[in-house]
Short mmCIF file of C-alpha atoms in Angstrom, two decimals:
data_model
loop_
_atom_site.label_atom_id
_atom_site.label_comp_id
_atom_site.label_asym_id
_atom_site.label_seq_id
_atom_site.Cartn_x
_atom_site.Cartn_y
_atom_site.Cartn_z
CA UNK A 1010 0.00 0.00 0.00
CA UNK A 1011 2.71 2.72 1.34
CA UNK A 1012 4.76 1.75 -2.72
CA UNK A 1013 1.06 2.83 -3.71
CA UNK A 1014 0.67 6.15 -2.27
CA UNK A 1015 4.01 6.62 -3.10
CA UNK A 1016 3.31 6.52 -7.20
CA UNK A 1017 0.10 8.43 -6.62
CA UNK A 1018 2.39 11.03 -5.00
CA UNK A 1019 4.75 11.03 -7.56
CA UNK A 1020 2.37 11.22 -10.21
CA UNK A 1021 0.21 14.08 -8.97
CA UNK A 1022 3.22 16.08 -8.34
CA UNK A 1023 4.32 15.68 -12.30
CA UNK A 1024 0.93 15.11 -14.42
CA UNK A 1025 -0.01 18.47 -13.74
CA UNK A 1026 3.49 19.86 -15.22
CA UNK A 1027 3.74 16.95 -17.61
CA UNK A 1028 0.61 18.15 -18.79
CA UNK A 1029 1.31 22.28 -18.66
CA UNK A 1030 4.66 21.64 -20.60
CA UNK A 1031 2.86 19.67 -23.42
CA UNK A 1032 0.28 22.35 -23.91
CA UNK A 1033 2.80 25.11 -23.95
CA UNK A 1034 4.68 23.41 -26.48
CA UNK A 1035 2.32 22.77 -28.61
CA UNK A 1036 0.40 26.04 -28.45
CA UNK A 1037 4.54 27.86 -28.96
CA UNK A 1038 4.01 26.52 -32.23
CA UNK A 1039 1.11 29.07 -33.30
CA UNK A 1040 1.71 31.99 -30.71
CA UNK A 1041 4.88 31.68 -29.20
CA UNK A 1042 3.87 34.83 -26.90
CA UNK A 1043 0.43 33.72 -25.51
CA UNK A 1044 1.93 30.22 -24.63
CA UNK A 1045 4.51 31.66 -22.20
CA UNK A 1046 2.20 34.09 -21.03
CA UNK A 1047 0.02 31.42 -20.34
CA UNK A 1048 2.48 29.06 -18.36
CA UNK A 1049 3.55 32.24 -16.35
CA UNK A 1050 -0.49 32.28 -15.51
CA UNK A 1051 -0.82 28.76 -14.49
CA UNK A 1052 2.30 28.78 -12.60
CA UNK A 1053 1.58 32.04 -10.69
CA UNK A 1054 -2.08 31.25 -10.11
CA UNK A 1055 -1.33 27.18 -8.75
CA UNK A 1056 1.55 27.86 -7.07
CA UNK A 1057 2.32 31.68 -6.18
CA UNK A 1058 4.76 31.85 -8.59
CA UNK A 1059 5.93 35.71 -9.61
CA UNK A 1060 6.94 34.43 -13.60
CA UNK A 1061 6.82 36.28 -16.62
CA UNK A 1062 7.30 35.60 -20.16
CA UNK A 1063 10.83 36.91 -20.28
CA UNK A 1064 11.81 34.70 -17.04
CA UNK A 1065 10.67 31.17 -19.64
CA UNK A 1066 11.75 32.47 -22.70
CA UNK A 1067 15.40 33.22 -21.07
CA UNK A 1068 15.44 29.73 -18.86
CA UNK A 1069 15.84 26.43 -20.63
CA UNK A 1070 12.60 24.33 -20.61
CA UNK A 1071 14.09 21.66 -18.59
CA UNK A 1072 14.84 24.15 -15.79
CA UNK A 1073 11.45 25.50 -16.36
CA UNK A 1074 10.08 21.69 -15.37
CA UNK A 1075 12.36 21.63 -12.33
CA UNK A 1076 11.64 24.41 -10.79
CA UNK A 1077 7.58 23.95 -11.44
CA UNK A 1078 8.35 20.08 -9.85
CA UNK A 1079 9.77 21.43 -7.08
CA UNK A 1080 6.67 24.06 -6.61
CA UNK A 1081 4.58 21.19 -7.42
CA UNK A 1082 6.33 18.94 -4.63
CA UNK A 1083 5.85 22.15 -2.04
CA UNK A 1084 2.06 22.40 -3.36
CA UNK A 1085 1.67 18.78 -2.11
CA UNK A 1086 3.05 18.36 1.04
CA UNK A 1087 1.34 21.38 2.19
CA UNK A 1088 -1.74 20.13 0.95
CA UNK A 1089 -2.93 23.26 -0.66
CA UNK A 1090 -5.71 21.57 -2.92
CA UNK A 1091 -7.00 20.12 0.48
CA UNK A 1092 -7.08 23.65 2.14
#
């Protein structure tokens, strides 16, 4: 049970930036512009995150995911959705 809740942990700390990622990448491909303004949106709204466009467009998407799985991690344990 514990290896369990320790995969359902795991994976609703990533789907949710899994997910965001995929979307922003695909939507980059038609407006560039609105997708990063959008992933600043969802990242500021979900996890109190102070991003702009210019902070993702001058990071390297796979810092981008590691710092949103490490907000995601933070979101989590401090069972925000709960609250």
């Amino acid at each position: 049970m514990s290896k369990t809740e320790e995969l359902y942990t795991k994976r609703e700390i990533e789907y949710p930036v899994e997910f965001v990622m995929q979307m922003t990448m695909s939507q980059a491909r038609q407006n560039p512009t609105q997708a990063l303004a959008q992933l600043a949106s969802w990242a500021n709204t979900r996890f109190g995150l102070d991003w702009d466009e210019e902070k993702i467009r001058t990071t390297p998407p796979t810092k981008v995911r590691e710092e949103l799985i490490e907000a995601s991690k933070e979101f989590v344990a401090n069972s925000v959705i709960d609250k």
